[in-house]
């Protein structure tokens, strides 16, 4: 897997439906907090990366509604439903020295403190309690992202994560 560059597209949400008659769409945000997605504009919509600026948006119930520039009626909004919302990596704030984005971990090799290679980070997901690394190798491993307990080191220069983990588990 190629390392992310400044132009790498990062999915931060998806357009889930239409709202009303004036071009608003319902948005599923992958940002924390949910309305953090509004601070990124323009958005790259869909596989063809259609550039769309956010005209306005707000929290609505348990979700978000957004109106994009040039989207002024329900028919125009309906054409956007089902598309991912992405931004370029350059639009994201740089992480602090002790932070990183999940997508920075994807593709890194994972090795135990005893030198056993478990595989590569395929993706991550959140359980609400902690984040989980999905490692693909000879078999799949699910490792809690517990800094200090399980995750011992993340070394981007060496493209690896060192973990304290039983390879048979």
mmCIF file of C-alpha atoms in Angstrom:
data_model
loop_
_atom_site.group_PDB
_atom_site.id
_atom_site.type_symbol
_atom_site.label_atom_id
_atom_site.label_comp_id
_atom_site.label_asym_id
_atom_site.label_seq_id
_atom_site.Cartn_x
_atom_site.Cartn_y
_atom_site.Cartn_z
ATOM 1 C CA UNK A 1 0.000 0.000 0.000
ATOM 2 C CA UNK A 2 1.387 3.394 -0.995
ATOM 3 C CA UNK A 3 2.051 5.942 1.717
ATOM 4 C CA UNK A 4 -0.379 8.886 1.782
ATOM 5 C CA UNK A 5 0.746 12.069 0.010
ATOM 6 C CA UNK A 6 -0.665 15.607 0.262
ATOM 7 C CA UNK A 7 -3.026 14.784 -2.632
ATOM 8 C CA UNK A 8 -4.224 11.456 -1.214
ATOM 9 C CA UNK A 9 -8.004 11.464 -0.919
ATOM 10 C CA UNK A 10 -9.231 10.803 2.615
ATOM 11 C CA UNK A 11 -12.889 9.809 3.067
ATOM 12 C CA UNK A 12 -14.453 11.823 5.894
ATOM 13 C CA UNK A 13 -18.118 10.997 5.361
ATOM 14 C CA UNK A 14 -20.873 10.100 2.943
ATOM 15 C CA UNK A 15 -24.038 11.622 1.554
ATOM 16 C CA UNK A 16 -26.865 9.484 2.908
ATOM 17 C CA UNK A 17 -30.027 11.144 1.630
ATOM 18 C CA UNK A 18 -31.870 14.299 0.681
ATOM 19 C CA UNK A 19 -33.416 16.746 3.128
ATOM 20 C CA UNK A 20 -36.225 19.048 2.093
ATOM 21 C CA UNK A 21 -36.750 20.684 -1.268
ATOM 22 C CA UNK A 22 -33.935 23.267 -1.411
ATOM 23 C CA UNK A 23 -30.906 21.080 -2.166
ATOM 24 C CA UNK A 24 -29.908 20.026 1.342
ATOM 25 C CA UNK A 25 -28.442 16.549 1.895
ATOM 26 C CA UNK A 26 -28.151 14.304 4.945
ATOM 27 C CA UNK A 27 -24.507 13.607 5.726
ATOM 28 C CA UNK A 28 -22.919 10.806 7.717
ATOM 29 C CA UNK A 29 -19.769 12.333 9.203
ATOM 30 C CA UNK A 30 -16.682 10.315 10.119
ATOM 31 C CA UNK A 31 -15.157 13.285 11.944
ATOM 32 C CA UNK A 32 -15.119 13.892 15.687
ATOM 33 C CA UNK A 33 -17.020 15.961 16.542
ATOM 34 C CA UNK A 34 -19.615 15.248 13.832
ATOM 35 C CA UNK A 35 -19.835 18.874 12.716
ATOM 36 C CA UNK A 36 -16.060 18.979 12.259
ATOM 37 C CA UNK A 37 -16.752 17.898 8.679
ATOM 38 C CA UNK A 38 -18.011 21.442 8.012
ATOM 39 C CA UNK A 39 -14.533 22.885 8.544
ATOM 40 C CA UNK A 40 -13.254 21.069 5.452
ATOM 41 C CA UNK A 41 -14.145 22.678 2.147
ATOM 42 C CA UNK A 42 -14.108 22.024 -0.703
ATOM 43 C CA UNK A 43 -15.271 18.423 -0.592
ATOM 44 C CA UNK A 44 -14.397 15.850 -3.238
ATOM 45 C CA UNK A 45 -17.655 14.033 -3.948
ATOM 46 C CA UNK A 46 -17.794 10.519 -5.387
ATOM 47 C CA UNK A 47 -15.363 8.435 -7.379
ATOM 48 C CA UNK A 48 -14.860 11.236 -9.906
ATOM 49 C CA UNK A 49 -13.848 13.669 -7.120
ATOM 50 C CA UNK A 50 -16.378 16.341 -8.052
ATOM 51 C CA UNK A 51 -15.215 19.506 -6.243
ATOM 52 C CA UNK A 52 -18.052 21.050 -4.204
ATOM 53 C CA UNK A 53 -17.852 23.860 -1.641
ATOM 54 C CA UNK A 54 -19.938 23.724 1.529
ATOM 55 C CA UNK A 55 -22.472 26.588 1.431
ATOM 56 C CA UNK A 56 -23.960 25.865 4.849
ATOM 57 C CA UNK A 57 -24.471 23.017 7.248
ATOM 58 C CA UNK A 58 -25.617 22.186 10.752
ATOM 59 C CA UNK A 59 -26.283 19.428 13.221
ATOM 60 C CA UNK A 60 -29.813 18.122 12.833
ATOM 61 C CA UNK A 61 -31.103 15.581 15.335
ATOM 62 C CA UNK A 62 -28.447 12.882 15.597
ATOM 63 C CA UNK A 63 -26.933 13.711 12.214
ATOM 64 C CA UNK A 64 -25.912 16.512 9.886
ATOM 65 C CA UNK A 65 -27.554 18.352 7.026
ATOM 66 C CA UNK A 66 -25.549 20.292 4.471
ATOM 67 C CA UNK A 67 -26.184 22.417 1.412
ATOM 68 C CA UNK A 68 -23.429 22.480 -1.189
ATOM 69 C CA UNK A 69 -22.865 25.393 -3.566
ATOM 70 C CA UNK A 70 -24.698 24.815 -6.831
ATOM 71 C CA UNK A 71 -27.076 22.318 -5.250
ATOM 72 C CA UNK A 72 -30.342 24.262 -5.054
ATOM 73 C CA UNK A 73 -33.125 21.710 -5.401
ATOM 74 C CA UNK A 74 -34.102 18.194 -4.386
ATOM 75 C CA UNK A 75 -33.262 16.716 -7.801
ATOM 76 C CA UNK A 76 -29.680 18.040 -7.671
ATOM 77 C CA UNK A 77 -29.331 16.761 -4.092
ATOM 78 C CA UNK A 78 -30.667 13.310 -5.060
ATOM 79 C CA UNK A 79 -27.852 12.911 -7.606
ATOM 80 C CA UNK A 80 -25.290 13.143 -4.790
ATOM 81 C CA UNK A 81 -26.837 10.463 -2.540
ATOM 82 C CA UNK A 82 -24.618 7.445 -1.880
ATOM 83 C CA UNK A 83 -21.351 9.205 -2.685
ATOM 84 C CA UNK A 84 -18.377 9.385 -0.363
ATOM 85 C CA UNK A 85 -17.150 12.770 0.859
ATOM 86 C CA UNK A 86 -13.377 13.104 0.726
ATOM 87 C CA UNK A 87 -10.743 15.777 1.200
ATOM 88 C CA UNK A 88 -7.066 15.790 0.334
ATOM 89 C CA UNK A 89 -4.583 15.009 3.053
ATOM 90 C CA UNK A 90 -3.226 18.566 2.624
ATOM 91 C CA UNK A 91 -6.577 19.896 3.914
ATOM 92 C CA UNK A 92 -6.153 18.091 7.235
ATOM 93 C CA UNK A 93 -4.288 19.721 10.089
ATOM 94 C CA UNK A 94 -0.890 18.164 10.700
ATOM 95 C CA UNK A 95 -0.947 15.803 13.663
ATOM 96 C CA UNK A 96 1.106 16.649 16.737
ATOM 97 C CA UNK A 97 4.293 14.699 17.367
ATOM 98 C CA UNK A 98 2.427 12.167 19.545
ATOM 99 C CA UNK A 99 -0.522 11.765 17.139
ATOM 100 C CA UNK A 100 -1.244 10.243 13.735
ATOM 101 C CA UNK A 101 -4.190 9.596 11.486
ATOM 102 C CA UNK A 102 -5.580 6.098 11.114
ATOM 103 C CA UNK A 103 -4.777 6.082 7.395
ATOM 104 C CA UNK A 104 -1.095 6.674 8.281
ATOM 105 C CA UNK A 105 -1.089 3.282 10.024
ATOM 106 C CA UNK A 106 -2.641 1.357 7.142
ATOM 107 C CA UNK A 107 -0.065 -0.749 5.334
ATOM 108 C CA UNK A 108 2.512 -0.708 8.132
ATOM 109 C CA UNK A 109 3.974 -4.087 9.092
ATOM 110 C CA UNK A 110 3.192 -5.349 12.577
ATOM 111 C CA UNK A 111 5.824 -7.241 14.525
ATOM 112 C CA UNK A 112 5.781 -8.585 18.081
ATOM 113 C CA UNK A 113 8.366 -7.640 20.688
ATOM 114 C CA UNK A 114 9.768 -11.156 20.109
ATOM 115 C CA UNK A 115 10.275 -10.460 16.388
ATOM 116 C CA UNK A 116 7.312 -12.426 15.004
ATOM 117 C CA UNK A 117 5.755 -10.729 11.964
ATOM 118 C CA UNK A 118 1.937 -10.735 12.280
ATOM 119 C CA UNK A 119 1.227 -9.050 8.937
ATOM 120 C CA UNK A 120 0.188 -5.559 7.826
ATOM 121 C CA UNK A 121 -2.440 -3.136 9.100
ATOM 122 C CA UNK A 122 -5.398 -3.531 6.751
ATOM 123 C CA UNK A 123 -7.690 -1.024 8.489
ATOM 124 C CA UNK A 124 -8.912 0.171 11.872
ATOM 125 C CA UNK A 125 -12.295 0.490 13.502
ATOM 126 C CA UNK A 126 -13.631 1.845 16.760
ATOM 127 C CA UNK A 127 -15.573 -0.184 19.307
ATOM 128 C CA UNK A 128 -16.441 2.804 21.458
ATOM 129 C CA UNK A 129 -14.090 1.530 24.170
ATOM 130 C CA UNK A 130 -10.921 1.525 22.080
ATOM 131 C CA UNK A 131 -9.751 1.469 18.485
ATOM 132 C CA UNK A 132 -8.879 -1.883 16.918
ATOM 133 C CA UNK A 133 -6.150 -2.665 14.377
ATOM 134 C CA UNK A 134 -7.122 -5.303 11.800
ATOM 135 C CA UNK A 135 -3.914 -7.114 10.868
ATOM 136 C CA UNK A 136 -3.828 -9.285 7.731
ATOM 137 C CA UNK A 137 -1.097 -11.871 7.435
ATOM 138 C CA UNK A 138 -1.094 -15.661 7.450
ATOM 139 C CA UNK A 139 -4.220 -15.146 9.544
ATOM 140 C CA UNK A 140 -6.209 -12.150 10.685
ATOM 141 C CA UNK A 141 -5.473 -10.562 14.056
ATOM 142 C CA UNK A 142 -7.601 -7.962 15.846
ATOM 143 C CA UNK A 143 -5.451 -5.917 18.221
ATOM 144 C CA UNK A 144 -6.723 -3.238 20.567
ATOM 145 C CA UNK A 145 -4.916 0.038 20.013
ATOM 146 C CA UNK A 146 -3.869 0.267 23.649
ATOM 147 C CA UNK A 147 -0.770 2.471 23.749
ATOM 148 C CA UNK A 148 1.846 1.104 26.148
ATOM 149 C CA UNK A 149 0.000 -2.156 26.861
ATOM 150 C CA UNK A 150 -0.292 -3.626 23.345
ATOM 151 C CA UNK A 151 1.194 -0.958 21.069
ATOM 152 C CA UNK A 152 4.825 -0.462 22.045
ATOM 153 C CA UNK A 153 6.115 1.647 19.148
ATOM 154 C CA UNK A 154 4.999 3.139 15.851
ATOM 155 C CA UNK A 155 7.996 3.759 13.600
ATOM 156 C CA UNK A 156 7.076 5.449 10.327
ATOM 157 C CA UNK A 157 10.706 5.505 9.143
ATOM 158 C CA UNK A 158 10.841 1.694 9.385
ATOM 159 C CA UNK A 159 7.200 1.319 8.296
ATOM 160 C CA UNK A 160 6.373 -0.877 11.283
ATOM 161 C CA UNK A 161 4.435 -1.134 14.514
ATOM 162 C CA UNK A 162 5.874 -3.093 17.428
ATOM 163 C CA UNK A 163 3.303 -4.843 19.617
ATOM 164 C CA UNK A 164 3.238 -6.951 22.766
ATOM 165 C CA UNK A 165 0.905 -9.662 21.481
ATOM 166 C CA UNK A 166 0.739 -13.445 21.436
ATOM 167 C CA UNK A 167 0.902 -14.426 17.739
ATOM 168 C CA UNK A 168 -1.307 -17.467 18.476
ATOM 169 C CA UNK A 169 -4.131 -15.310 19.791
#
